[in-house]
Amino acid sequence: HTVALKEDGTVWTWGRNDYGQLGDGTYTNRSTPYQVQGLNGVVSVAAGADFTLALKEDGTVWAWGRNNYGQLGDGTTITRTTPNQVPGLNGVVAIAAGNSHALALKSDGTVWAWGYNTDGQLGDGTTNTRYVPVQVTNLDSVVAISAGYNHNLALKSDGTVWAWGNNGSGRLGDGT
């Protein structure tokens, strides 16, 4: 599926909708863009595998679609066909979506993650799936984030890049 953000802060989606990832309240595929209702003031969007994230200008994160690994961050595994706010997550300035996990960068430079964690991609020192956001440990002063399939990257204010999660094909860049 595809998600687009217009200059007016509205979110538009189209494509496959098997898990409600288009946010239109249905499971119907769409070949033309659809405006996600009730979602305005959005400054950033991200598409994972069968789920979608939106960051509003008030620093809240909204999620919808597939939730089998808690990738919507609402404490459940219930699929959502319309946007729902990720509870307890405020002051967010950036979001990223991986395959079945998500990241949020807060204004204080901390990174929060939730969802699938088989490769340690949530950065909490475990491989436990998390259904609500948890803070990435030993990481602060972050200014930018990026999520891969099952790995992540963070840029710190000192210019260093930090990576964690699946290191297949050397994607963490540590020489191993």
GROMACS .gro file of C-alpha atoms in nm:
model
  176
    1HIS     CA    1   0.000   0.000   0.000
    2THR     CA    2   0.097   0.362  -0.037
    3VAL     CA    3   0.050   0.656   0.199
    4ALA     CA    4   0.094   1.021   0.101
    5LEU     CA    5   0.090   1.343   0.300
    6LYS     CA    6  -0.047   1.657   0.134
    7GLU     CA    7   0.074   2.008   0.218
    8ASP     CA    8  -0.256   2.077   0.395
    9GLY     CA    9  -0.181   1.805   0.654
   10THR     CA   10  -0.426   1.548   0.518
   11VAL     CA   11  -0.332   1.183   0.464
   12TRP     CA   12  -0.415   0.987   0.149
   13THR     CA   13  -0.380   0.610   0.096
   14TRP     CA   14  -0.430   0.356  -0.180
   15GLY     CA   15  -0.338   0.000  -0.276
   16ARG     CA   16  -0.384  -0.329  -0.093
   17ASN     CA   17  -0.604  -0.319   0.217
   18ASP     CA   18  -0.613  -0.674   0.354
   19TYR     CA   19  -0.562  -0.550   0.711
   20GLY     CA   20  -0.727  -0.208   0.701
   21GLN     CA   21  -0.394  -0.035   0.637
   22LEU     CA   22  -0.567   0.226   0.418
   23GLY     CA   23  -0.756   0.360   0.721
   24ASP     CA   24  -1.092   0.379   0.547
   25GLY     CA   25  -1.281   0.147   0.783
   26THR     CA   26  -1.287  -0.137   0.529
   27TYR     CA   27  -1.073  -0.417   0.388
   28THR     CA   28  -1.137  -0.307   0.028
   29ASN     CA   29  -0.840  -0.248  -0.201
   30ARG     CA   30  -0.833   0.097  -0.366
   31SER     CA   31  -0.673   0.186  -0.698
   32THR     CA   32  -0.715   0.561  -0.642
   33PRO     CA   33  -0.615   0.778  -0.345
   34TYR     CA   34  -0.854   0.799  -0.048
   35GLN     CA   35  -0.840   1.072   0.217
   36VAL     CA   36  -0.814   0.919   0.563
   37GLN     CA   37  -1.102   1.074   0.758
   38GLY     CA   38  -1.063   1.245   1.096
   39LEU     CA   39  -0.690   1.287   1.058
   40ASN     CA   40  -0.570   1.646   1.008
   41GLY     CA   41  -0.262   1.842   1.107
   42VAL     CA   42  -0.032   1.557   1.008
   43VAL     CA   43   0.337   1.639   0.952
   44SER     CA   44   0.479   1.293   0.872
   45VAL     CA   45   0.362   0.949   0.758
   46ALA     CA   46   0.522   0.605   0.736
   47ALA     CA   47   0.410   0.275   0.587
   48GLY     CA   48   0.513  -0.060   0.731
   49ALA     CA   49   0.413  -0.403   0.606
   50ASP     CA   50   0.032  -0.384   0.626
   51PHE     CA   51   0.018  -0.097   0.879
   52THR     CA   52   0.044   0.281   0.864
   53LEU     CA   53   0.166   0.555   1.099
   54ALA     CA   54   0.095   0.927   1.110
   55LEU     CA   55   0.259   1.197   1.324
   56LYS     CA   56   0.043   1.499   1.402
   57GLU     CA   57   0.176   1.850   1.463
   58ASP     CA   58   0.077   1.816   1.831
   59GLY     CA   59   0.339   1.538   1.874
   60THR     CA   60   0.093   1.248   1.890
   61VAL     CA   61   0.128   0.930   1.684
   62TRP     CA   62  -0.163   0.756   1.514
   63ALA     CA   63  -0.160   0.400   1.377
   64TRP     CA   64  -0.388   0.163   1.187
   65GLY     CA   65  -0.379  -0.167   0.997
   66ARG     CA   66  -0.231  -0.503   1.088
   67ASN     CA   67  -0.145  -0.551   1.454
   68ASN     CA   68  -0.043  -0.916   1.491
   69TYR     CA   69   0.284  -0.817   1.662
   70GLY     CA   70   0.162  -0.505   1.841
   71GLN     CA   71   0.291  -0.276   1.566
   72LEU     CA   72   0.005  -0.032   1.638
   73GLY     CA   73   0.139   0.019   1.992
   74ASP     CA   74  -0.203   0.011   2.157
   75GLY     CA   75  -0.136  -0.286   2.388
   76THR     CA   76  -0.341  -0.529   2.177
   77THR     CA   77  -0.316  -0.746   1.867
   78ILE     CA   78  -0.646  -0.618   1.728
   79THR     CA   79  -0.640  -0.504   1.366
   80ARG     CA   80  -0.762  -0.144   1.329
   81THR     CA   81  -0.920  -0.015   1.007
   82THR     CA   82  -0.921   0.349   1.117
   83PRO     CA   83  -0.654   0.563   1.288
   84ASN     CA   84  -0.608   0.523   1.663
   85GLN     CA   85  -0.372   0.723   1.881
   86VAL     CA   86  -0.075   0.534   2.021
   87PRO     CA   87  -0.136   0.579   2.395
   88GLY     CA   88   0.125   0.730   2.624
   89LEU     CA   89   0.339   0.863   2.340
   90ASN     CA   90   0.362   1.243   2.323
   91GLY     CA   91   0.625   1.495   2.222
   92VAL     CA   92   0.718   1.295   1.912
   93VAL     CA   93   0.909   1.473   1.633
   94ALA     CA   94   0.974   1.183   1.390
   95ILE     CA   95   0.839   0.837   1.311
   96ALA     CA   96   0.961   0.536   1.115
   97ALA     CA   97   0.802   0.203   1.022
   98GLY     CA   98   0.982  -0.124   0.966
   99ASN     CA   99   0.836  -0.452   0.853
  100SER     CA  100   0.633  -0.521   1.169
  101HIS     CA  101   0.779  -0.270   1.413
  102ALA     CA  102   0.772   0.105   1.458
  103LEU     CA  103   0.993   0.382   1.597
  104ALA     CA  104   0.927   0.726   1.739
  105LEU     CA  105   1.181   0.999   1.814
  106LYS     CA  106   1.076   1.227   2.099
  107SER     CA  107   1.176   1.592   2.135
  108ASP     CA  108   1.405   1.501   2.426
  109GLY     CA  109   1.626   1.294   2.190
  110THR     CA  110   1.505   0.953   2.311
  111VAL     CA  111   1.384   0.680   2.077
  112TRP     CA  112   1.084   0.457   2.146
  113ALA     CA  113   0.998   0.131   1.970
  114TRP     CA  114   0.721  -0.126   1.959
  115GLY     CA  115   0.610  -0.436   1.766
  116TYR     CA  116   0.801  -0.741   1.643
  117ASN     CA  117   1.141  -0.792   1.805
  118THR     CA  118   1.283  -1.128   1.697
  119ASP     CA  119   1.613  -0.967   1.596
  120GLY     CA  120   1.639  -0.714   1.878
  121GLN     CA  121   1.517  -0.436   1.649
  122LEU     CA  122   1.335  -0.267   1.938
  123GLY     CA  123   1.668  -0.203   2.108
  124ASP     CA  124   1.546  -0.281   2.459
  125GLY     CA  125   1.801  -0.558   2.523
  126THR     CA  126   1.550  -0.838   2.458
  127THR     CA  127   1.390  -1.022   2.170
  128ASN     CA  128   1.043  -0.993   2.323
  129THR     CA  129   0.763  -0.852   2.111
  130ARG     CA  130   0.632  -0.531   2.266
  131TYR     CA  131   0.269  -0.421   2.235
  132VAL     CA  132   0.330  -0.071   2.372
  133PRO     CA  133   0.624   0.165   2.313
  134VAL     CA  134   0.945   0.096   2.506
  135GLN     CA  135   1.249   0.318   2.520
  136VAL     CA  136   1.554   0.211   2.320
  137THR     CA  137   1.823   0.164   2.583
  138ASN     CA  138   2.161   0.340   2.592
  139LEU     CA  139   2.060   0.587   2.322
  140ASP     CA  140   2.008   0.961   2.368
  141SER     CA  141   2.067   1.290   2.185
  142VAL     CA  142   1.912   1.144   1.869
  143VAL     CA  143   1.811   1.385   1.591
  144ALA     CA  144   1.695   1.144   1.317
  145ILE     CA  145   1.574   0.784   1.284
  146SER     CA  146   1.522   0.529   1.009
  147ALA     CA  147   1.369   0.181   1.016
  148GLY     CA  148   1.463  -0.109   0.791
  149TYR     CA  149   1.299  -0.448   0.757
  150ASN     CA  150   1.418  -0.574   1.098
  151HIS     CA  151   1.685  -0.320   1.185
  152ASN     CA  152   1.709   0.052   1.266
  153LEU     CA  153   1.944   0.347   1.244
  154ALA     CA  154   1.972   0.661   1.455
  155LEU     CA  155   2.172   0.978   1.395
  156LYS     CA  156   2.293   1.147   1.713
  157SER     CA  157   2.356   1.518   1.754
  158ASP     CA  158   2.732   1.453   1.760
  159GLY     CA  159   2.713   1.317   1.403
  160THR     CA  160   2.754   0.951   1.493
  161VAL     CA  161   2.524   0.683   1.352
  162TRP     CA  162   2.397   0.397   1.568
  163ALA     CA  163   2.244   0.073   1.438
  164TRP     CA  164   2.070  -0.228   1.594
  165GLY     CA  165   1.864  -0.531   1.498
  166ASN     CA  166   1.917  -0.786   1.221
  167ASN     CA  167   2.270  -0.771   1.077
  168GLY     CA  168   2.213  -0.990   0.770
  169SER     CA  169   2.440  -0.887   0.483
  170GLY     CA  170   2.619  -0.646   0.721
  171ARG     CA  171   2.334  -0.397   0.731
  172LEU     CA  172   2.442  -0.264   1.073
  173GLY     CA  173   2.770  -0.144   0.923
  174ASP     CA  174   2.990  -0.273   1.206
  175GLY     CA  175   3.213  -0.493   0.989
  176THR     CA  176   3.049  -0.820   1.095
   0.00000   0.00000   0.00000
